[in-house]
Structures are given as C-alpha cells and as structure tokens.
C-alpha cells in the first residue's frame, strides 16, 4: 500500500505538497490495511496493526488480495465537457500541420466551440457521464473540469451548470473552473478591439452570474502566442479573484510569454504546461507556492519533441503535479496511468515521483491536499487498486489499464465484472 503520508511517517501527519526529494517518498507499507469509517480513514498501518483494533473486528472486510493500493489519482487539469472528438484534425496534424496553423483556419478550439454551442445539455451530459465512468475505471477519484468551449454567456453557463449537476449525480468529485478566456470567439475576432470587448463581456456578464450561482471555484486563462496576452490574462484573473475565483493558468506551452511569472505573482493555485519555461522561471517555481502542473499527453499527441523540463523543476524544488489535460484537440486521454508512463519515459521522472505528482501534488493544485491525495487518518478513503505486483509496473505497462478497483469515500465505484458491488 502506498500511503503518501506526511514526511517522517507520523500519523496523523501534517500533509503538504511534495518538493524535491520528498516527491519520492511514497510511504510504502507492506501488507497494509486501512480502517474506514463513514468514508474517512480511521486507521492506517500494517494489516496486523489494523486488524488488532477493536473497531476493526466488527467491520466489513474488503480483501484486495495483495494488489497495490494507492490514493485515487487527482486529475487536476481537464476540459471535461466537450461535444465531440477532433479526429478529423488528427490526420492533418500527422500530415504536418501545426496546432496553430489548424487554429488559424478555424479548427482547434473554435471547431470545438461550434460543436458545443450546437449540442444540448442532455447530449453533453450523456457523453460526459460515459467519460467519468472511464476516469474512475483508470483509478481517478477527483477531477478538475474547465469550461471554455462555449465562449458566450449561454454556452459557458451550460458547461458550468453541467459540472455542478454531474458532481451531484455521480460519485467522482469535480472541481469546476471557468475558462472563458480559452480563445477569443469567432464573432469578436472581426470586431475592433475584439479581445478587449470579449473580456468586458466576461467581467460584466459572466463572472457575476458564475459567482452568484457558485458555478466555479477557479478562473483560468490560456495565456500564449495566438491566445490571450499577459496583460489580458492579468485583467481576467484579477476580475475572477474579485468574484471569489482563485486563479490558475495555461502558460508557456507554445512560446515563452512571461505567463508563468504572472501566475506566481498572482499566487495562482497552479500554472500548467510549461514546455517553454526558462531558467529564471524554473528557479522561481522552486520558491513559489504555485504548483507546476505538467501535461505530457499534449506533447505526445501532437508529436512534439520538447517536453516540459521536469527534472530541472524537481531539482529546483518546484511543486510538480501531473494531469491528463483531457481535451479533444491536444490530449484526448483520460488515463492517468498513461500519463505516468509518459512522465517516466519522456519527462524522466521516476515511478515514485510520478505517483506523488499525480496524487498528493494534484490535490494541492486543487487546494484539497488536507482532504485527499494520501491514505492517512482523517482523509477521505479515495483509493485506486492496481492488479500489479509492484507499483513501478503501473507506468511500466504503458497503454494497458491495470486498475482493478476504485473506491470513492470508501465506496466501490469501479470493480472487475466478477466482483459483486
Ligand atoms: Zn488545458
């Protein structure tokens, strides 16, 4: 059992984000066991220790048969709600068209916007519910979900309301993010000062409604070449903060713009992508409370050679997290085990570092590290169980899902067919 418990092994321990060497400390307990009460971990230790507890004697027993158990994955960056894949662009990319060339021709994000605006909430919900089952089947128990394929008042609200409804209707927890600043919508591109006018729409018509109806917890901006500038991003994130939404950012993916420095200045919860960061940025992350979330699925899907400098970030002491960036354009995967494989082979992270980045540091990136991300007393019993003999086999067997069972708040939400739930 991988507990990811706080340093020193004391339990309960003050859990915090992992930096540097502590990223490798998985708190492994051989023949481990947990006692769960009302969805919360009441005891953690070896099986012998836990079975001795008076309360354990009357408890219902779930035998995991010696498999590897770890905290459920926290996928801290997804574009959950979208209407369709962009398989048609996949072939263009393989033939050599860049992501930005496709976007300039009306493909990319705007292609997904057209499809989302045309889809009903019911159609979207059906598609997303199927995806959420797949997230759970791959060991994920908490996901962040961004809007950003609506880009008008009605469509952005349609997505954010779906986040809220889905959070109530199925077992996975959803942290909702408003990403109105994903792209400038088509209808504003032809106007003079279109981007500024669209930002005004977000400030005056979207953010008040989102705050009033409690539809999002975070505000995100795609700050990059061809998207929003650093000055525009600052304006959007400050407006979001005024309405109680904590900032997070898409930064330094296609070009270095200075977006990561802005994220740290604004004390964003997380700054994501970071393929193009420079040495100064890396050093700054080492001292920052802002998580550096890496999304290697994007580079893999786009066939790019330049991945984020994970080793330098870890060595500088940054709080490195990993996420899928599940989206139809650049990373159509919801598999955290696959992301772990990419983190190991492409980012040169060790299996232990990758697991910590995908659990406790993902929880930190969503400001939930006190509640989830490790298997410790007082935390939610969110558990992923893998049919492997050694935790290193989770990333090692790339492209194959060995998740055997997933539990959310102590309840089985994914299990093998033969297992009665
Ligand atoms: Zn993204």
Short mmCIF file of C-alpha atoms and ligand atoms in Angstrom, two decimals:
data_model
loop_
_atom_site.label_atom_id
_atom_site.label_comp_id
_atom_site.label_asym_id
_atom_site.label_seq_id
_atom_site.Cartn_x
_atom_site.Cartn_y
_atom_site.Cartn_z
CA UNK A 1 0.00 0.00 0.00
CA UNK A 2 1.32 3.43 -0.97
CA UNK A 3 0.11 5.90 1.66
CA UNK A 4 1.89 9.10 0.50
CA UNK A 5 1.71 10.02 4.18
CA UNK A 6 3.49 13.09 5.53
CA UNK A 7 7.24 13.03 5.98
CA UNK A 8 8.55 11.10 8.98
CA UNK A 9 5.74 8.58 8.84
CA UNK A 10 3.88 10.11 11.80
CA UNK A 11 0.17 9.60 11.50
CA UNK A 12 -1.81 11.78 11.50
CA UNK A 13 0.80 13.97 9.87
CA UNK A 14 0.57 17.50 8.55
CA UNK A 15 0.35 16.72 4.87
CA UNK A 16 1.62 19.27 2.44
CA UNK A 17 2.77 19.44 -1.14
CA UNK A 18 5.87 17.48 -2.14
CA UNK A 19 9.02 19.15 -3.42
CA UNK A 20 12.41 17.80 -4.48
CA UNK A 21 13.47 14.59 -2.79
CA UNK A 22 10.25 14.24 -0.78
CA UNK A 23 8.48 13.59 -4.10
CA UNK A 24 10.00 10.09 -3.99
CA UNK A 25 8.68 9.19 -0.54
CA UNK A 26 5.61 7.06 -1.12
CA UNK A 27 5.15 5.93 2.50
CA UNK A 28 5.02 2.29 1.40
CA UNK A 29 3.51 -0.20 3.86
CA UNK A 30 3.91 -3.89 3.00
CA UNK A 31 0.77 -5.91 3.69
CA UNK A 32 -1.00 -2.67 4.56
CA UNK A 33 -4.60 -2.11 5.63
CA UNK A 34 -6.99 0.75 6.24
CA UNK A 35 -9.93 1.08 8.58
CA UNK A 36 -12.61 3.28 7.04
CA UNK A 37 -15.49 4.88 8.92
CA UNK A 38 -18.14 6.95 7.13
CA UNK A 39 -15.92 7.30 4.06
CA UNK A 40 -12.99 8.64 6.07
CA UNK A 41 -9.79 6.78 7.02
CA UNK A 42 -9.90 5.97 10.75
CA UNK A 43 -6.67 3.93 10.89
CA UNK A 44 -3.80 3.05 8.54
CA UNK A 45 -0.95 0.62 9.08
CA UNK A 46 0.06 -2.97 8.54
CA UNK A 47 -2.74 -5.50 8.34
CA UNK A 48 -1.69 -6.92 11.73
CA UNK A 49 -1.87 -3.49 13.35
CA UNK A 50 -5.22 -2.56 11.87
CA UNK A 51 -6.86 -5.96 12.49
CA UNK A 52 -5.97 -5.68 16.19
CA UNK A 53 -8.08 -2.55 16.65
CA UNK A 54 -11.36 -3.21 18.50
CA UNK A 55 -13.36 -1.35 15.85
CA UNK A 56 -11.84 -3.46 13.06
CA UNK A 57 -13.33 -6.68 14.43
CA UNK A 58 -16.89 -5.77 13.57
CA UNK A 59 -16.01 -4.00 10.31
CA UNK A 60 -16.97 -5.25 6.85
CA UNK A 61 -13.81 -6.60 5.22
CA UNK A 62 -12.65 -5.92 1.68
CA UNK A 63 -9.69 -8.15 0.77
CA UNK A 64 -7.60 -6.68 -2.06
CA UNK A 65 -5.67 -9.91 -2.47
CA UNK A 66 -2.18 -8.46 -2.16
CA UNK A 67 -2.67 -5.99 -5.01
CA UNK A 68 -1.14 -2.49 -4.95
CA UNK A 69 -3.37 0.17 -3.36
CA UNK A 70 -2.66 3.90 -3.57
CA UNK A 71 -4.57 7.18 -3.23
CA UNK A 72 -7.01 7.69 -6.11
CA UNK A 73 -5.46 9.84 -8.85
CA UNK A 74 -6.25 13.55 -8.78
CA UNK A 75 -6.53 14.77 -12.36
CA UNK A 76 -6.09 18.49 -11.81
CA UNK A 77 -6.45 19.67 -15.44
CA UNK A 78 -9.23 18.52 -17.76
CA UNK A 79 -11.54 20.04 -20.35
CA UNK A 80 -14.22 17.56 -19.37
CA UNK A 81 -17.25 18.88 -21.22
CA UNK A 82 -16.89 18.83 -24.99
CA UNK A 83 -19.28 17.71 -27.67
CA UNK A 84 -17.12 15.57 -29.94
CA UNK A 85 -13.63 14.41 -30.79
CA UNK A 86 -11.50 16.23 -33.38
CA UNK A 87 -10.38 13.08 -35.15
CA UNK A 88 -10.53 14.95 -38.48
CA UNK A 89 -7.73 17.28 -37.33
CA UNK A 90 -5.65 14.32 -36.17
CA UNK A 91 -4.86 13.39 -39.76
CA UNK A 92 -3.96 16.99 -40.63
CA UNK A 93 -1.52 17.04 -37.72
CA UNK A 94 0.04 13.75 -38.78
CA UNK A 95 0.46 15.19 -42.28
CA UNK A 96 2.45 18.06 -40.76
CA UNK A 97 0.01 20.90 -39.96
CA UNK A 98 0.83 22.56 -36.64
CA UNK A 99 -1.70 23.13 -33.87
CA UNK A 100 -1.52 26.88 -34.53
CA UNK A 101 -2.00 26.53 -38.31
CA UNK A 102 -5.11 24.45 -37.74
CA UNK A 103 -6.41 27.00 -35.23
CA UNK A 104 -5.88 29.88 -37.69
CA UNK A 105 -8.04 28.07 -40.26
CA UNK A 106 -10.98 27.90 -37.83
CA UNK A 107 -10.06 24.48 -36.47
CA UNK A 108 -8.77 23.88 -32.99
CA UNK A 109 -10.67 25.36 -30.07
CA UNK A 110 -13.14 27.22 -32.32
CA UNK A 111 -14.04 23.94 -34.03
CA UNK A 112 -14.99 22.52 -30.61
CA UNK A 113 -16.87 25.73 -29.77
CA UNK A 114 -19.12 25.33 -32.84
CA UNK A 115 -19.94 21.77 -31.83
CA UNK A 116 -20.55 22.61 -28.18
CA UNK A 117 -22.87 25.53 -28.92
CA UNK A 118 -24.96 23.24 -31.14
CA UNK A 119 -25.19 20.43 -28.57
CA UNK A 120 -27.96 20.23 -25.96
CA UNK A 121 -27.15 19.89 -22.27
CA UNK A 122 -28.65 16.38 -22.34
CA UNK A 123 -26.40 15.27 -25.21
CA UNK A 124 -23.36 16.66 -23.43
CA UNK A 125 -24.31 15.07 -20.15
CA UNK A 126 -24.65 11.63 -21.71
CA UNK A 127 -21.20 11.89 -23.27
CA UNK A 128 -19.57 13.23 -20.11
CA UNK A 129 -21.15 10.60 -17.86
CA UNK A 130 -19.60 7.87 -20.01
CA UNK A 131 -16.22 9.62 -19.75
CA UNK A 132 -16.49 9.93 -15.97
CA UNK A 133 -17.01 6.16 -15.73
CA UNK A 134 -13.80 5.75 -17.70
CA UNK A 135 -11.92 8.14 -15.41
CA UNK A 136 -12.99 6.01 -12.44
CA UNK A 137 -12.03 2.83 -14.28
CA UNK A 138 -8.48 4.21 -14.62
CA UNK A 139 -8.14 4.96 -10.90
CA UNK A 140 -9.10 8.65 -10.85
CA UNK A 141 -11.29 9.83 -7.95
CA UNK A 142 -11.19 13.63 -8.30
CA UNK A 143 -11.01 15.76 -11.42
CA UNK A 144 -10.84 19.41 -12.22
CA UNK A 145 -13.09 20.45 -15.13
CA UNK A 146 -12.80 23.63 -17.20
CA UNK A 147 -15.38 25.42 -19.31
CA UNK A 148 -14.01 27.18 -22.39
CA UNK A 149 -15.72 25.58 -25.40
CA UNK A 150 -18.78 27.83 -25.07
CA UNK A 151 -17.27 31.34 -25.23
CA UNK A 152 -20.65 33.06 -24.99
CA UNK A 153 -22.79 33.64 -21.93
CA UNK A 154 -25.36 30.89 -22.52
CA UNK A 155 -22.86 28.23 -23.61
CA UNK A 156 -20.31 28.86 -20.84
CA UNK A 157 -23.10 28.70 -18.27
CA UNK A 158 -24.38 25.50 -19.92
CA UNK A 159 -20.98 23.86 -19.28
CA UNK A 160 -20.54 25.16 -15.73
CA UNK A 161 -24.06 24.10 -14.74
CA UNK A 162 -23.25 20.63 -16.08
CA UNK A 163 -20.18 20.49 -13.80
CA UNK A 164 -22.44 21.18 -10.84
CA UNK A 165 -25.14 18.71 -11.88
CA UNK A 166 -22.63 15.96 -12.64
CA UNK A 167 -20.89 16.47 -9.31
CA UNK A 168 -24.22 15.72 -7.62
CA UNK A 169 -25.30 12.84 -9.86
CA UNK A 170 -22.26 10.56 -9.93
CA UNK A 171 -19.53 9.60 -7.44
CA UNK A 172 -16.44 11.42 -8.81
CA UNK A 173 -15.71 14.78 -7.25
CA UNK A 174 -15.48 17.67 -9.74
CA UNK A 175 -13.64 20.94 -9.11
CA UNK A 176 -15.10 23.49 -11.51
CA UNK A 177 -13.01 26.10 -13.35
CA UNK A 178 -14.21 28.99 -15.51
CA UNK A 179 -12.02 29.19 -18.63
CA UNK A 180 -13.93 31.79 -20.62
CA UNK A 181 -10.50 33.10 -21.65
CA UNK A 182 -9.69 29.95 -23.65
CA UNK A 183 -9.83 31.73 -27.02
CA UNK A 184 -11.35 34.89 -28.47
CA UNK A 185 -14.64 33.72 -30.03
CA UNK A 186 -15.14 33.98 -33.79
CA UNK A 187 -17.79 36.73 -33.56
CA UNK A 188 -15.35 39.02 -31.66
CA UNK A 189 -12.36 38.41 -33.92
CA UNK A 190 -13.78 40.59 -36.68
CA UNK A 191 -14.51 43.47 -34.31
CA UNK A 192 -12.10 46.27 -33.47
CA UNK A 193 -10.58 45.57 -30.04
CA UNK A 194 -12.43 42.24 -30.13
CA UNK A 195 -10.39 40.58 -27.37
CA UNK A 196 -10.89 43.55 -25.04
CA UNK A 197 -14.61 43.59 -25.74
CA UNK A 198 -14.85 39.87 -25.05
CA UNK A 199 -13.00 40.33 -21.73
CA UNK A 200 -15.54 43.01 -20.85
CA UNK A 201 -18.33 40.51 -21.50
CA UNK A 202 -16.67 38.09 -19.07
CA UNK A 203 -16.24 40.81 -16.45
CA UNK A 204 -19.74 42.21 -16.71
CA UNK A 205 -21.98 39.32 -17.76
CA UNK A 206 -20.29 36.04 -16.95
CA UNK A 207 -18.31 36.38 -13.71
CA UNK A 208 -21.15 37.94 -11.66
CA UNK A 209 -23.53 35.15 -12.67
CA UNK A 210 -20.91 32.43 -12.04
CA UNK A 211 -20.15 33.80 -8.58
CA UNK A 212 -23.82 34.30 -7.70
CA UNK A 213 -24.75 30.73 -8.66
CA UNK A 214 -21.49 29.27 -7.27
CA UNK A 215 -20.68 27.60 -10.59
CA UNK A 216 -16.89 27.70 -10.37
CA UNK A 217 -14.12 27.78 -7.82
CA UNK A 218 -11.22 28.73 -10.12
CA UNK A 219 -10.65 31.12 -13.04
CA UNK A 220 -8.20 30.07 -15.75
CA UNK A 221 -6.69 31.80 -18.82
CA UNK A 222 -4.95 30.38 -21.88
CA UNK A 223 -2.09 32.88 -22.00
CA UNK A 224 0.11 32.22 -25.03
CA UNK A 225 1.04 33.25 -28.55
CA UNK A 226 -2.22 33.34 -30.53
CA UNK A 227 -4.34 33.30 -27.35
CA UNK A 228 -4.50 35.94 -24.56
CA UNK A 229 -1.59 38.26 -23.72
CA UNK A 230 -0.05 38.54 -20.24
CA UNK A 231 -1.78 41.91 -19.69
CA UNK A 232 -5.15 40.49 -20.76
CA UNK A 233 -4.63 37.40 -18.59
CA UNK A 234 -3.88 39.59 -15.59
CA UNK A 235 -7.07 41.54 -16.13
CA UNK A 236 -9.22 38.38 -16.38
CA UNK A 237 -7.63 36.68 -13.35
CA UNK A 238 -7.96 39.80 -11.21
CA UNK A 239 -11.61 40.11 -12.21
CA UNK A 240 -12.10 36.43 -11.34
CA UNK A 241 -10.49 36.95 -7.97
CA UNK A 242 -12.81 39.88 -7.24
CA UNK A 243 -15.67 37.43 -7.64
CA UNK A 244 -14.00 34.88 -5.35
CA UNK A 245 -12.46 32.64 -8.04
CA UNK A 246 -8.87 31.56 -7.39
CA UNK A 247 -6.50 31.90 -10.37
CA UNK A 248 -4.82 29.11 -12.35
CA UNK A 249 -3.21 29.35 -15.79
CA UNK A 250 -2.30 27.71 -19.09
CA UNK A 251 1.23 29.06 -19.58
CA UNK A 252 4.42 28.75 -21.63
CA UNK A 253 3.09 25.95 -23.86
CA UNK A 254 3.69 27.23 -27.40
CA UNK A 255 6.02 30.15 -26.62
CA UNK A 256 7.57 31.83 -23.60
CA UNK A 257 5.46 34.88 -22.82
CA UNK A 258 6.11 35.53 -19.13
CA UNK A 259 2.77 33.97 -18.19
CA UNK A 260 4.32 31.72 -15.53
CA UNK A 261 5.81 34.73 -13.75
CA UNK A 262 2.34 36.31 -13.72
CA UNK A 263 0.83 33.09 -12.28
CA UNK A 264 3.35 33.11 -9.44
CA UNK A 265 2.91 36.84 -8.84
CA UNK A 266 -0.86 36.32 -8.51
CA UNK A 267 -0.25 33.28 -6.25
CA UNK A 268 -2.20 31.07 -8.64
CA UNK A 269 -3.14 27.61 -7.36
CA UNK A 270 -1.40 26.10 -10.36
CA UNK A 271 0.40 27.03 -13.55
CA UNK A 272 0.10 24.39 -16.25
CA UNK A 273 2.03 23.16 -19.37
CA UNK A 274 5.46 24.92 -19.03
CA UNK A 275 7.18 23.35 -22.04
CA UNK A 276 8.87 26.70 -22.86
CA UNK A 277 9.91 27.94 -19.41
CA UNK A 278 13.41 29.38 -19.00
CA UNK A 279 15.94 29.01 -16.17
CA UNK A 280 14.61 32.02 -14.29
CA UNK A 281 11.10 30.61 -14.36
CA UNK A 282 12.34 27.23 -13.10
CA UNK A 283 14.17 28.84 -10.18
CA UNK A 284 11.10 30.91 -9.34
CA UNK A 285 8.89 27.79 -9.21
CA UNK A 286 11.32 26.35 -6.66
CA UNK A 287 10.41 29.15 -4.26
CA UNK A 288 6.77 29.52 -5.25
CA UNK A 289 3.62 28.11 -3.65
CA UNK A 290 2.10 27.79 -7.15
CA UNK A 291 2.05 24.20 -8.40
CA UNK A 292 3.85 23.46 -11.69
CA UNK A 293 1.47 21.07 -13.44
CA UNK A 294 2.91 19.15 -16.39
CA UNK A 295 0.74 17.72 -19.17
CA UNK A 296 2.90 15.35 -21.23
CA UNK A 297 -0.17 13.90 -23.01
CA UNK A 298 -0.28 17.08 -25.13
CA UNK A 299 3.25 16.81 -26.43
CA UNK A 300 2.78 13.10 -27.06
CA UNK A 301 -0.46 13.56 -29.01
CA UNK A 302 0.90 16.49 -31.03
CA UNK A 303 4.11 14.58 -31.74
CA UNK A 304 6.25 17.35 -30.24
CA UNK A 305 9.77 16.67 -29.08
CA UNK A 306 10.07 19.38 -26.44
CA UNK A 307 8.53 18.25 -23.18
CA UNK A 308 8.47 20.36 -20.00
CA UNK A 309 11.79 20.32 -18.07
CA UNK A 310 10.50 18.13 -15.24
CA UNK A 311 13.92 17.16 -13.86
CA UNK A 312 15.10 20.76 -13.61
CA UNK A 313 11.81 21.76 -11.95
CA UNK A 314 12.06 18.93 -9.41
CA UNK A 315 15.70 19.75 -8.69
CA UNK A 316 14.81 23.42 -8.19
CA UNK A 317 12.22 22.37 -5.59
CA UNK A 318 9.04 23.11 -7.57
CA UNK A 319 5.73 21.52 -6.58
CA UNK A 320 5.40 19.35 -9.68
CA UNK A 321 1.98 17.84 -10.45
CA UNK A 322 0.79 15.72 -13.39
CA UNK A 323 -2.57 15.75 -15.17
CA UNK A 324 -4.13 14.43 -18.38
CA UNK A 325 -5.35 17.73 -19.91
CA UNK A 326 -8.20 15.55 -21.25
CA UNK A 327 -9.46 17.52 -24.28
CA UNK A 328 -10.41 16.79 -27.90
CA UNK A 329 -7.66 18.82 -29.57
CA UNK A 330 -4.34 18.13 -27.90
CA UNK A 331 -4.73 15.35 -25.34
CA UNK A 332 -7.66 13.01 -25.88
CA UNK A 333 -6.84 10.69 -23.00
CA UNK A 334 -8.37 10.30 -19.57
CA UNK A 335 -5.84 7.71 -18.44
CA UNK A 336 -3.63 8.82 -15.56
CA UNK A 337 -1.66 5.53 -15.80
CA UNK A 338 -0.74 6.51 -19.38
CA UNK A 339 0.31 9.97 -18.15
CA UNK A 340 2.54 8.25 -15.58
CA UNK A 341 4.16 6.23 -18.38
CA UNK A 342 4.85 9.43 -20.35
CA UNK A 343 6.16 11.16 -17.22
CA UNK A 344 8.63 8.33 -16.72
CA UNK A 345 9.88 7.85 -20.27
CA UNK A 346 9.58 11.43 -21.62
CA UNK A 347 9.92 13.65 -18.53
CA UNK A 348 12.43 11.29 -16.89
CA UNK A 349 10.52 11.23 -13.64
CA UNK A 350 10.82 8.08 -11.53
CA UNK A 351 7.65 5.99 -10.99
CA UNK A 352 7.59 7.19 -7.36
CA UNK A 353 7.87 10.87 -8.33
CA UNK A 354 5.17 10.45 -10.96
CA UNK A 355 2.78 8.83 -8.47
CA UNK A 356 3.28 11.61 -5.89
CA UNK A 357 2.79 14.22 -8.64
CA UNK A 358 -0.47 12.52 -9.68
CA UNK A 359 -1.92 12.20 -6.17
CA UNK A 360 -0.88 14.49 -3.30
CA UNK A 361 0.51 17.25 -5.54
CA UNK A 362 -2.55 17.10 -7.80
CA UNK A 363 -4.68 17.52 -4.67
CA UNK A 364 -2.52 20.51 -3.69
CA UNK A 365 -3.01 22.04 -7.16
CA UNK A 366 -6.76 21.93 -6.44
CA UNK A 367 -6.32 23.15 -2.84
CA UNK A 368 -7.64 19.89 -1.43
CA UNK A 369 -4.43 18.36 -0.03
CA UNK A 370 -5.82 18.41 3.51
CA UNK A 371 -8.73 16.20 2.47
CA UNK A 372 -7.47 13.90 -0.33
CA UNK A 373 -4.26 12.81 -2.10
CA UNK A 374 -2.87 10.44 0.56
CA UNK A 375 -4.06 7.49 2.62
CA UNK A 376 -3.84 8.91 6.15
CA UNK A 377 -6.06 9.14 9.19
CA UNK A 378 -8.70 11.83 8.74
CA UNK A 379 -8.56 11.83 4.96
CA UNK A 380 -11.21 10.64 2.52
CA UNK A 381 -10.95 6.95 1.62
CA UNK A 382 -10.33 7.61 -2.09
CA UNK A 383 -8.38 4.57 -3.26
CA UNK A 384 -7.14 3.08 -6.54
CA UNK A 385 -6.20 -0.61 -6.58
CA UNK A 386 -3.95 -1.98 -9.31
CA UNK A 387 -3.57 -5.58 -10.46
CA UNK A 388 0.24 -5.45 -10.37
CA UNK A 389 2.92 -6.99 -8.19
CA UNK A 390 4.98 -3.80 -7.81
CA UNK A 391 3.89 -0.13 -8.04
CA UNK A 392 6.52 0.50 -10.71
CA UNK A 393 4.54 -1.74 -13.04
CA UNK A 394 1.74 0.88 -13.18
CA UNK A 395 3.72 3.15 -15.56
CA UNK A 396 5.84 0.28 -16.90
CA UNK A 397 2.91 -1.45 -18.65
CA UNK A 398 2.15 1.56 -20.85
CA UNK A 399 -1.14 1.79 -22.70
CA UNK A 400 -2.77 -1.00 -20.69
CA UNK A 401 -5.10 -0.28 -17.82
CA UNK A 402 -4.38 -2.45 -14.79
CA UNK A 403 -6.69 -0.59 -12.44
CA UNK A 404 -8.66 -3.35 -10.68
CA UNK A 405 -10.84 -1.39 -8.33
CA UNK A 406 -11.57 2.23 -7.42
CA UNK A 407 -13.16 3.47 -4.21
CA UNK A 408 -14.54 6.95 -3.51
CA UNK A 409 -15.21 7.86 0.13
CA UNK A 410 -14.86 4.15 0.94
CA UNK A 411 -17.47 3.10 -1.62
CA UNK A 412 -16.60 0.85 -4.58
CA UNK A 413 -17.21 2.85 -7.77
CA UNK A 414 -15.32 0.62 -10.19
CA UNK A 415 -14.72 -3.10 -9.86
CA UNK A 416 -14.00 -6.13 -12.03
CA UNK A 417 -17.04 -7.83 -13.57
CA UNK A 418 -16.85 -10.85 -11.32
CA UNK A 419 -16.84 -8.68 -8.22
CA UNK A 420 -20.31 -8.19 -6.72
CA UNK A 421 -20.93 -4.50 -5.90
ZN1 LIG B 1 -5.75 22.65 -20.95
#
